[in-house]
mmCIF file of C-alpha atoms in Angstrom:
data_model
loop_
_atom_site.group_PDB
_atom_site.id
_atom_site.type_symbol
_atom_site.label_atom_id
_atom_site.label_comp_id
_atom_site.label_asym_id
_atom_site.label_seq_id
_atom_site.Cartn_x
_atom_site.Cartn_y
_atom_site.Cartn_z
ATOM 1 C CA UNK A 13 -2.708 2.698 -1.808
ATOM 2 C CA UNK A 14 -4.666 6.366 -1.012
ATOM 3 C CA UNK A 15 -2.132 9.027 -1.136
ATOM 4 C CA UNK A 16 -4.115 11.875 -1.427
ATOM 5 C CA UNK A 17 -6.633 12.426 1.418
ATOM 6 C CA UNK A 18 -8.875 15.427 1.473
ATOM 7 C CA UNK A 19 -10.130 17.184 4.180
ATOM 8 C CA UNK A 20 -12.768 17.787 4.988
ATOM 9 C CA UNK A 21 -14.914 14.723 4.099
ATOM 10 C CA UNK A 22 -18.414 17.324 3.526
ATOM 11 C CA UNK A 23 -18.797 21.032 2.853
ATOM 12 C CA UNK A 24 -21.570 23.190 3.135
ATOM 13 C CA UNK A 25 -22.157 26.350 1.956
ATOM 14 C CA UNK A 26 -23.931 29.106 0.648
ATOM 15 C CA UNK A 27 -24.355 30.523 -2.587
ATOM 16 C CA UNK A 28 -21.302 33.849 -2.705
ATOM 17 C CA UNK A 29 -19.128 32.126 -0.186
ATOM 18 C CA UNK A 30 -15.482 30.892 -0.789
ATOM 19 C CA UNK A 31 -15.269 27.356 -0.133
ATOM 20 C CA UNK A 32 -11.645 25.567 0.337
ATOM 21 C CA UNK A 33 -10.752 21.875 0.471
ATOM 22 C CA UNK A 34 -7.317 20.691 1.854
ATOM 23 C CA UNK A 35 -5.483 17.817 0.665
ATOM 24 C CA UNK A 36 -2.184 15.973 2.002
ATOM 25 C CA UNK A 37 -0.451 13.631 0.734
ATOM 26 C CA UNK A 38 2.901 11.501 2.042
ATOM 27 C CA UNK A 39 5.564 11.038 -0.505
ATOM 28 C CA UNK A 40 7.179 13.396 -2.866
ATOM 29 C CA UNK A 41 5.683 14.148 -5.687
ATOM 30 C CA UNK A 42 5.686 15.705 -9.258
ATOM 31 C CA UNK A 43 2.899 16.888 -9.743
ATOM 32 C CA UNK A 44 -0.650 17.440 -7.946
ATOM 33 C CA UNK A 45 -4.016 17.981 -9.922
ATOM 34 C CA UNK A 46 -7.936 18.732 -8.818
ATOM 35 C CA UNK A 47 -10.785 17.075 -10.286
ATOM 36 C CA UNK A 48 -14.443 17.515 -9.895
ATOM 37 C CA UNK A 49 -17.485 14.572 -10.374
ATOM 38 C CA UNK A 50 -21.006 15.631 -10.732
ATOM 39 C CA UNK A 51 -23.195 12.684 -8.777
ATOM 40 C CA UNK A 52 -22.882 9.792 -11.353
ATOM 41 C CA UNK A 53 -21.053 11.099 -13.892
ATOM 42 C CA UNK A 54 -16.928 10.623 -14.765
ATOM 43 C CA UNK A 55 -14.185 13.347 -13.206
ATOM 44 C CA UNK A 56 -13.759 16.108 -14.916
ATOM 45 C CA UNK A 57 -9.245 17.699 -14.531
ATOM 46 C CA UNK A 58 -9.652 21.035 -13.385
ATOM 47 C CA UNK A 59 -5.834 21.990 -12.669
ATOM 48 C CA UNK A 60 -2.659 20.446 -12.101
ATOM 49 C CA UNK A 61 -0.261 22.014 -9.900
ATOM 50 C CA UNK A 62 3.734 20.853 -10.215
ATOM 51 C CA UNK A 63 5.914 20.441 -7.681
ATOM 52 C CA UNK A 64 8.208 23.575 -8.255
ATOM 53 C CA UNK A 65 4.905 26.065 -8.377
ATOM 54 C CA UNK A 66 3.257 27.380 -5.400
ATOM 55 C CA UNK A 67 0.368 28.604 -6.510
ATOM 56 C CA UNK A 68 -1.801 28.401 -9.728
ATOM 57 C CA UNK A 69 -5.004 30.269 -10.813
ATOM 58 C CA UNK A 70 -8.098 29.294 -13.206
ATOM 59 C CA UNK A 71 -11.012 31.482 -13.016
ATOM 60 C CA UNK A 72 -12.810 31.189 -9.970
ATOM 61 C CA UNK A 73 -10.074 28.498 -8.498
ATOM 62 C CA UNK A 74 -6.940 29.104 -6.636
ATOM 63 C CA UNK A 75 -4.546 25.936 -6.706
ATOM 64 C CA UNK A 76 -1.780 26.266 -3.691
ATOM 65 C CA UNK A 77 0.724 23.368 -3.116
ATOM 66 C CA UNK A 78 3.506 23.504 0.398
ATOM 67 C CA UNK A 79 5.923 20.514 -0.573
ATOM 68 C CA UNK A 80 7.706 21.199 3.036
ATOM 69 C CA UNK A 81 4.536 20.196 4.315
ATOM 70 C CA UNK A 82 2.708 17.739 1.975
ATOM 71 C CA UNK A 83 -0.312 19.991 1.271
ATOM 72 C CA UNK A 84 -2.330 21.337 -1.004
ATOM 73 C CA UNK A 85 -5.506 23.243 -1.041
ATOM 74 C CA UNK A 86 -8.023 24.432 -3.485
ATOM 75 C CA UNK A 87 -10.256 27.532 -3.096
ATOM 76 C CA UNK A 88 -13.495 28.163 -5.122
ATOM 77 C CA UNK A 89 -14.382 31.955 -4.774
ATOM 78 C CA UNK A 90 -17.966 33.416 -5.087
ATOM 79 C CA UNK A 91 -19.355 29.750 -5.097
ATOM 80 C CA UNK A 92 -22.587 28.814 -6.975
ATOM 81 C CA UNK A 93 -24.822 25.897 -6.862
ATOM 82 C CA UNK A 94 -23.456 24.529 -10.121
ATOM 83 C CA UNK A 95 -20.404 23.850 -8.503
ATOM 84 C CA UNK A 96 -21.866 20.861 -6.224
ATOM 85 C CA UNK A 97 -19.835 18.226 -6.652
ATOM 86 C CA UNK A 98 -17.510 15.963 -5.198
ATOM 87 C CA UNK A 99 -13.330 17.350 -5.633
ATOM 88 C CA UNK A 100 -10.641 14.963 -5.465
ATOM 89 C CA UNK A 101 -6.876 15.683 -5.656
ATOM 90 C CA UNK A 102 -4.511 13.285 -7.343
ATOM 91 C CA UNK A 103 -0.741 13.131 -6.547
ATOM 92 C CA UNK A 104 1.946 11.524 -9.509
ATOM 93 C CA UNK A 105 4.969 10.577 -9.318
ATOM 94 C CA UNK A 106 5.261 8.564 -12.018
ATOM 95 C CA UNK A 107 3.093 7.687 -14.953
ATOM 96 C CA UNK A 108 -0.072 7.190 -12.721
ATOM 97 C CA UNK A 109 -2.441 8.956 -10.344
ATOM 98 C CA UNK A 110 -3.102 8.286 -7.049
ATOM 99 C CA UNK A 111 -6.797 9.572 -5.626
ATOM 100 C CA UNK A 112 -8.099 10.902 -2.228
ATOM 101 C CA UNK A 113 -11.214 10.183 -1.370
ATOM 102 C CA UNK A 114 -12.619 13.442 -1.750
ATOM 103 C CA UNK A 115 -14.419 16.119 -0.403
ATOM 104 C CA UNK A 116 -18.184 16.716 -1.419
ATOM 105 C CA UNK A 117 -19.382 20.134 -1.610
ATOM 106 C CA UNK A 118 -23.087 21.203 -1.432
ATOM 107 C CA UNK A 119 -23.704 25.093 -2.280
ATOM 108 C CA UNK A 120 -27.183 25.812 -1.125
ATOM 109 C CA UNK A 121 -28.850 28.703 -3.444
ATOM 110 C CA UNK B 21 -16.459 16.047 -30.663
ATOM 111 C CA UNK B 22 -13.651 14.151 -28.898
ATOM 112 C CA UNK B 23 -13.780 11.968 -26.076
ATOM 113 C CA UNK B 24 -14.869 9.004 -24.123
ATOM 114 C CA UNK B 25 -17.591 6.516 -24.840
ATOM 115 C CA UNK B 26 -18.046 4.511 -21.835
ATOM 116 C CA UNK B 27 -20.893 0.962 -22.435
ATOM 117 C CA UNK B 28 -23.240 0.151 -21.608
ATOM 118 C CA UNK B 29 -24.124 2.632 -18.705
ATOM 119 C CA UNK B 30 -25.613 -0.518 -16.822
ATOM 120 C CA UNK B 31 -24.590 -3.862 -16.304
ATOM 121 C CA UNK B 32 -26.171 -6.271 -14.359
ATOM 122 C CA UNK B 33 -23.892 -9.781 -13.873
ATOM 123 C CA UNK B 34 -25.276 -12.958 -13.102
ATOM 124 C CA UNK B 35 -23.063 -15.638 -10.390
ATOM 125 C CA UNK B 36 -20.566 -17.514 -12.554
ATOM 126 C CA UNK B 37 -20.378 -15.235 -15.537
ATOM 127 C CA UNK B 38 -17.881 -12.811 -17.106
ATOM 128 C CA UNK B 39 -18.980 -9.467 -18.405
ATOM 129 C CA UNK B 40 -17.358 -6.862 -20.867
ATOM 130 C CA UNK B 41 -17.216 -3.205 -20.163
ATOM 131 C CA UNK B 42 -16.677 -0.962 -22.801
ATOM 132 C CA UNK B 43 -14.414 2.010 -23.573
ATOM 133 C CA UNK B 44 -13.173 3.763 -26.756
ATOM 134 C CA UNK B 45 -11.431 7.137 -27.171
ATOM 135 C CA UNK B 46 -11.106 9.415 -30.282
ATOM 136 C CA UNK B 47 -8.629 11.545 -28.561
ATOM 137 C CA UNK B 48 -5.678 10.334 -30.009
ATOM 138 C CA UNK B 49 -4.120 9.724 -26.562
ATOM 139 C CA UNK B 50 -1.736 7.045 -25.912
ATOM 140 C CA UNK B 51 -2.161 6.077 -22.027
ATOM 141 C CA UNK B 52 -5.782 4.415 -21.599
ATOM 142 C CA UNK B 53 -6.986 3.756 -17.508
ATOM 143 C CA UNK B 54 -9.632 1.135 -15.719
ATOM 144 C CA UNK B 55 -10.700 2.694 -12.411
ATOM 145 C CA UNK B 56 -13.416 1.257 -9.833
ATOM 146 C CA UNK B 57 -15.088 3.440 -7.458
ATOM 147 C CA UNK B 58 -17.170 2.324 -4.659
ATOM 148 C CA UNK B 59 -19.736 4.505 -2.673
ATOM 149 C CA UNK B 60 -17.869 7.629 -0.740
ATOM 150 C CA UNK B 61 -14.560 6.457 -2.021
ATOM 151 C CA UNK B 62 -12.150 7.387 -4.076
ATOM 152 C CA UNK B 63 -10.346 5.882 -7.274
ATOM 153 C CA UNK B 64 -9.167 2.781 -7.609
ATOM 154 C CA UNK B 65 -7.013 1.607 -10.341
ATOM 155 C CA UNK B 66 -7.341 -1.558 -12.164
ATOM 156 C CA UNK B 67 -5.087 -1.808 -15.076
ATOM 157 C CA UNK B 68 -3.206 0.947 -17.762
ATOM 158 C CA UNK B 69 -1.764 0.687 -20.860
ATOM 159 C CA UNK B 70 0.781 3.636 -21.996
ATOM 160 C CA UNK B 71 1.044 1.825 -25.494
ATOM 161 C CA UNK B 72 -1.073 -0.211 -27.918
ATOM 162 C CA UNK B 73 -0.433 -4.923 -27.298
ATOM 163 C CA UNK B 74 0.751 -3.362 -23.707
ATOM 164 C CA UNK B 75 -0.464 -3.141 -20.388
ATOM 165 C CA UNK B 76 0.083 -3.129 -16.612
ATOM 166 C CA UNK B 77 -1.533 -4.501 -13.673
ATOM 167 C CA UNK B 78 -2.472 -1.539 -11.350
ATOM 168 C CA UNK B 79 -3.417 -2.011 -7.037
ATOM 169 C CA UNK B 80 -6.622 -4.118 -7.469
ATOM 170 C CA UNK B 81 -6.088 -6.660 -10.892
ATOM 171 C CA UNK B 82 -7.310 -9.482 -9.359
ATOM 172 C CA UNK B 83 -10.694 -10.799 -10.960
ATOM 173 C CA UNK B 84 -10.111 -8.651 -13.870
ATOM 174 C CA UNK B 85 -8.471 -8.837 -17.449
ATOM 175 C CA UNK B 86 -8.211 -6.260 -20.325
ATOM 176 C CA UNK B 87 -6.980 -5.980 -23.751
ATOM 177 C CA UNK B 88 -5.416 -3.401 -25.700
ATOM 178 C CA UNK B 89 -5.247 -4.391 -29.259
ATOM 179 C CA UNK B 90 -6.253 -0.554 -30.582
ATOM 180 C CA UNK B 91 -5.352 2.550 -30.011
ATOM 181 C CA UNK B 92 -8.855 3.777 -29.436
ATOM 182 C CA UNK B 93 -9.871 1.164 -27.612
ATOM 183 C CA UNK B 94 -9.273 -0.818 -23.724
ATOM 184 C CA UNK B 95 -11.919 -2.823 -22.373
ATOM 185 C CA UNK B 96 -12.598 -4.174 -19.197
ATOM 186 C CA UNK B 97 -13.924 -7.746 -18.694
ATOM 187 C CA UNK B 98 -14.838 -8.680 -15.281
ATOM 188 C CA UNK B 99 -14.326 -11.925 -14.744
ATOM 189 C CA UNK B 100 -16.308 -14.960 -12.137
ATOM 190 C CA UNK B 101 -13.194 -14.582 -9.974
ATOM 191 C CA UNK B 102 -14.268 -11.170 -8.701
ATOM 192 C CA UNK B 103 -15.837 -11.631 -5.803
ATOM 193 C CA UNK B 104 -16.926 -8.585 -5.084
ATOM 194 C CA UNK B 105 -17.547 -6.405 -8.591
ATOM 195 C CA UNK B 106 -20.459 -4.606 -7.501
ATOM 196 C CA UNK B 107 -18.786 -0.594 -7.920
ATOM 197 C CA UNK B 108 -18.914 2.246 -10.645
ATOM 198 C CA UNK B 109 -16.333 1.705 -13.094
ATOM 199 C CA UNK B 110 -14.461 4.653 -14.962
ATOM 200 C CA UNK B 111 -12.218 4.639 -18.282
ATOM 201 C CA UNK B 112 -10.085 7.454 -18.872
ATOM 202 C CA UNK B 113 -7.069 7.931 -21.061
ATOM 203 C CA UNK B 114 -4.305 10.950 -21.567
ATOM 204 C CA UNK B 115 -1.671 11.858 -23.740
ATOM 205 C CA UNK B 116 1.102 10.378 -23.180
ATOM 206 C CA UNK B 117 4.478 8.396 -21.104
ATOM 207 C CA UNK B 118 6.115 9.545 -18.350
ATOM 208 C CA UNK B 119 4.744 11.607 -16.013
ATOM 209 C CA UNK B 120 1.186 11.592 -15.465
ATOM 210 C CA UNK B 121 -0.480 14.466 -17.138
ATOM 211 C CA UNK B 122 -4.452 15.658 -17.053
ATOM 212 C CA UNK B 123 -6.919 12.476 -17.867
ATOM 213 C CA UNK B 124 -9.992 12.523 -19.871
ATOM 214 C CA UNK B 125 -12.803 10.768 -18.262
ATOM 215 C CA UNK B 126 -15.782 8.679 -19.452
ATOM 216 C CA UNK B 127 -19.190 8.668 -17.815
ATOM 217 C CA UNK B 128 -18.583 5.446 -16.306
ATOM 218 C CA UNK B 129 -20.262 2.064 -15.988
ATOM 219 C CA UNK B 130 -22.569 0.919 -12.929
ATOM 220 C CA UNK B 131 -22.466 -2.734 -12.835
ATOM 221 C CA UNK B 132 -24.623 -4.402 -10.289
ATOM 222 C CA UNK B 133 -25.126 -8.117 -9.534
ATOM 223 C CA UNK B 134 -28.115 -9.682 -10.029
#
């Protein structure tokens, strides 16, 4: 069962802009985490968020999570074309993950 | 350098016939995961195991079995009953019980029917 689902399904952008993908989710959870997959390759964990932290920071990302409201987003400032990719968010509540479906980003140079 | 070795990175199956997918870890982690991933979708999960001669059945078991007689090691075998196997398939593992913490991906497996 999808509990995760990002929004929104496709991002474009341009090289230097901020780009920021939502994610909500149904149940409570204990923690939330962002991954990113190059085209054909496996996901790469790029932050997980638990469910008594608001926000979280890793370089260029910005991690936010609203538990009244089932939400998360993820902001990648001053964007470059390396960071194409498709970025899914995962929600636990036990010992597994559930995925969204993802949002892909394009970052035109 | 530790990690994932995901094989082959191609599998073609023919009607009628079970295949193998590989996937061994040198991470010393304890929790090993199957995922399938079709086109524009997101992950899937097949089976886990938290602990070695253990495993569970995760949302979509049917047509598949796996094995977990090593630490370093879980594969996949796609059996005749799977109707439908046609996907990307992912291995990744993490440290440890309980909660789910950060997982460690492979490069994945296509498999295609022939």
């Amino acid at each position: 069962s999808q509990q995760g689902e990002e929004d929104p399904q496709a991002l474009s952008i341009q090289e230097g802009e901020n780009a920021t993908m939502n994610c909500s989710y149904k149940t409570s959870i204990n923690n939330l985490q962002w991954y990113r997959q190059n085209s054909g390759r496996g996901l790469v964990h790029l932050i997980l968020i638990r469910s008594n932290e608001r926000e979280k920071h890793s370089g260029r990302l910005r991690v936010t999570l609203d538990t009244s409201k089932k939400s998360s987003s993820l902001l990648i400032t001053a964007s470059r074309a390396a960071d194409t990719a498709s970025y899914f968010c995962a929600t636990s509540r036990s010992e597994k993950l559930v995925f969204g479906k993802g949002t892909k980003l394009t970052v035109n140079p | 350098d530790g990690g994932i070795t995901q094989s082959p990175k191609y599998l073609f199956r023919k009607e009628g016939q079970n295949v193998t997918l590989s996937c061994e870890q040198n991470l010393n982690h304890d929790a090993m995961y199957w995922y399938r991933q079709d086109p524009g979708q997101g992950l899937r999960l097949i089976y886990y195991s938290q602990i070695v001669n253990d495993f569970q059945k995760g949302d979509i078991a049917e047509g598949y079995s796996v094995s977990r007689e090593k630490k370093e090691s879980f594969p996949l075998t796609v059996t005749s009953a799977q109707k439908n196997p046609t996907a990307f398939y992912l291995c990744a593992s993490s440290i440890g019980q309980g909660i789910a913490q950060p997982q460690h991906f492979g490069d994945g497996t296509r498999l295609s029917i022939l």
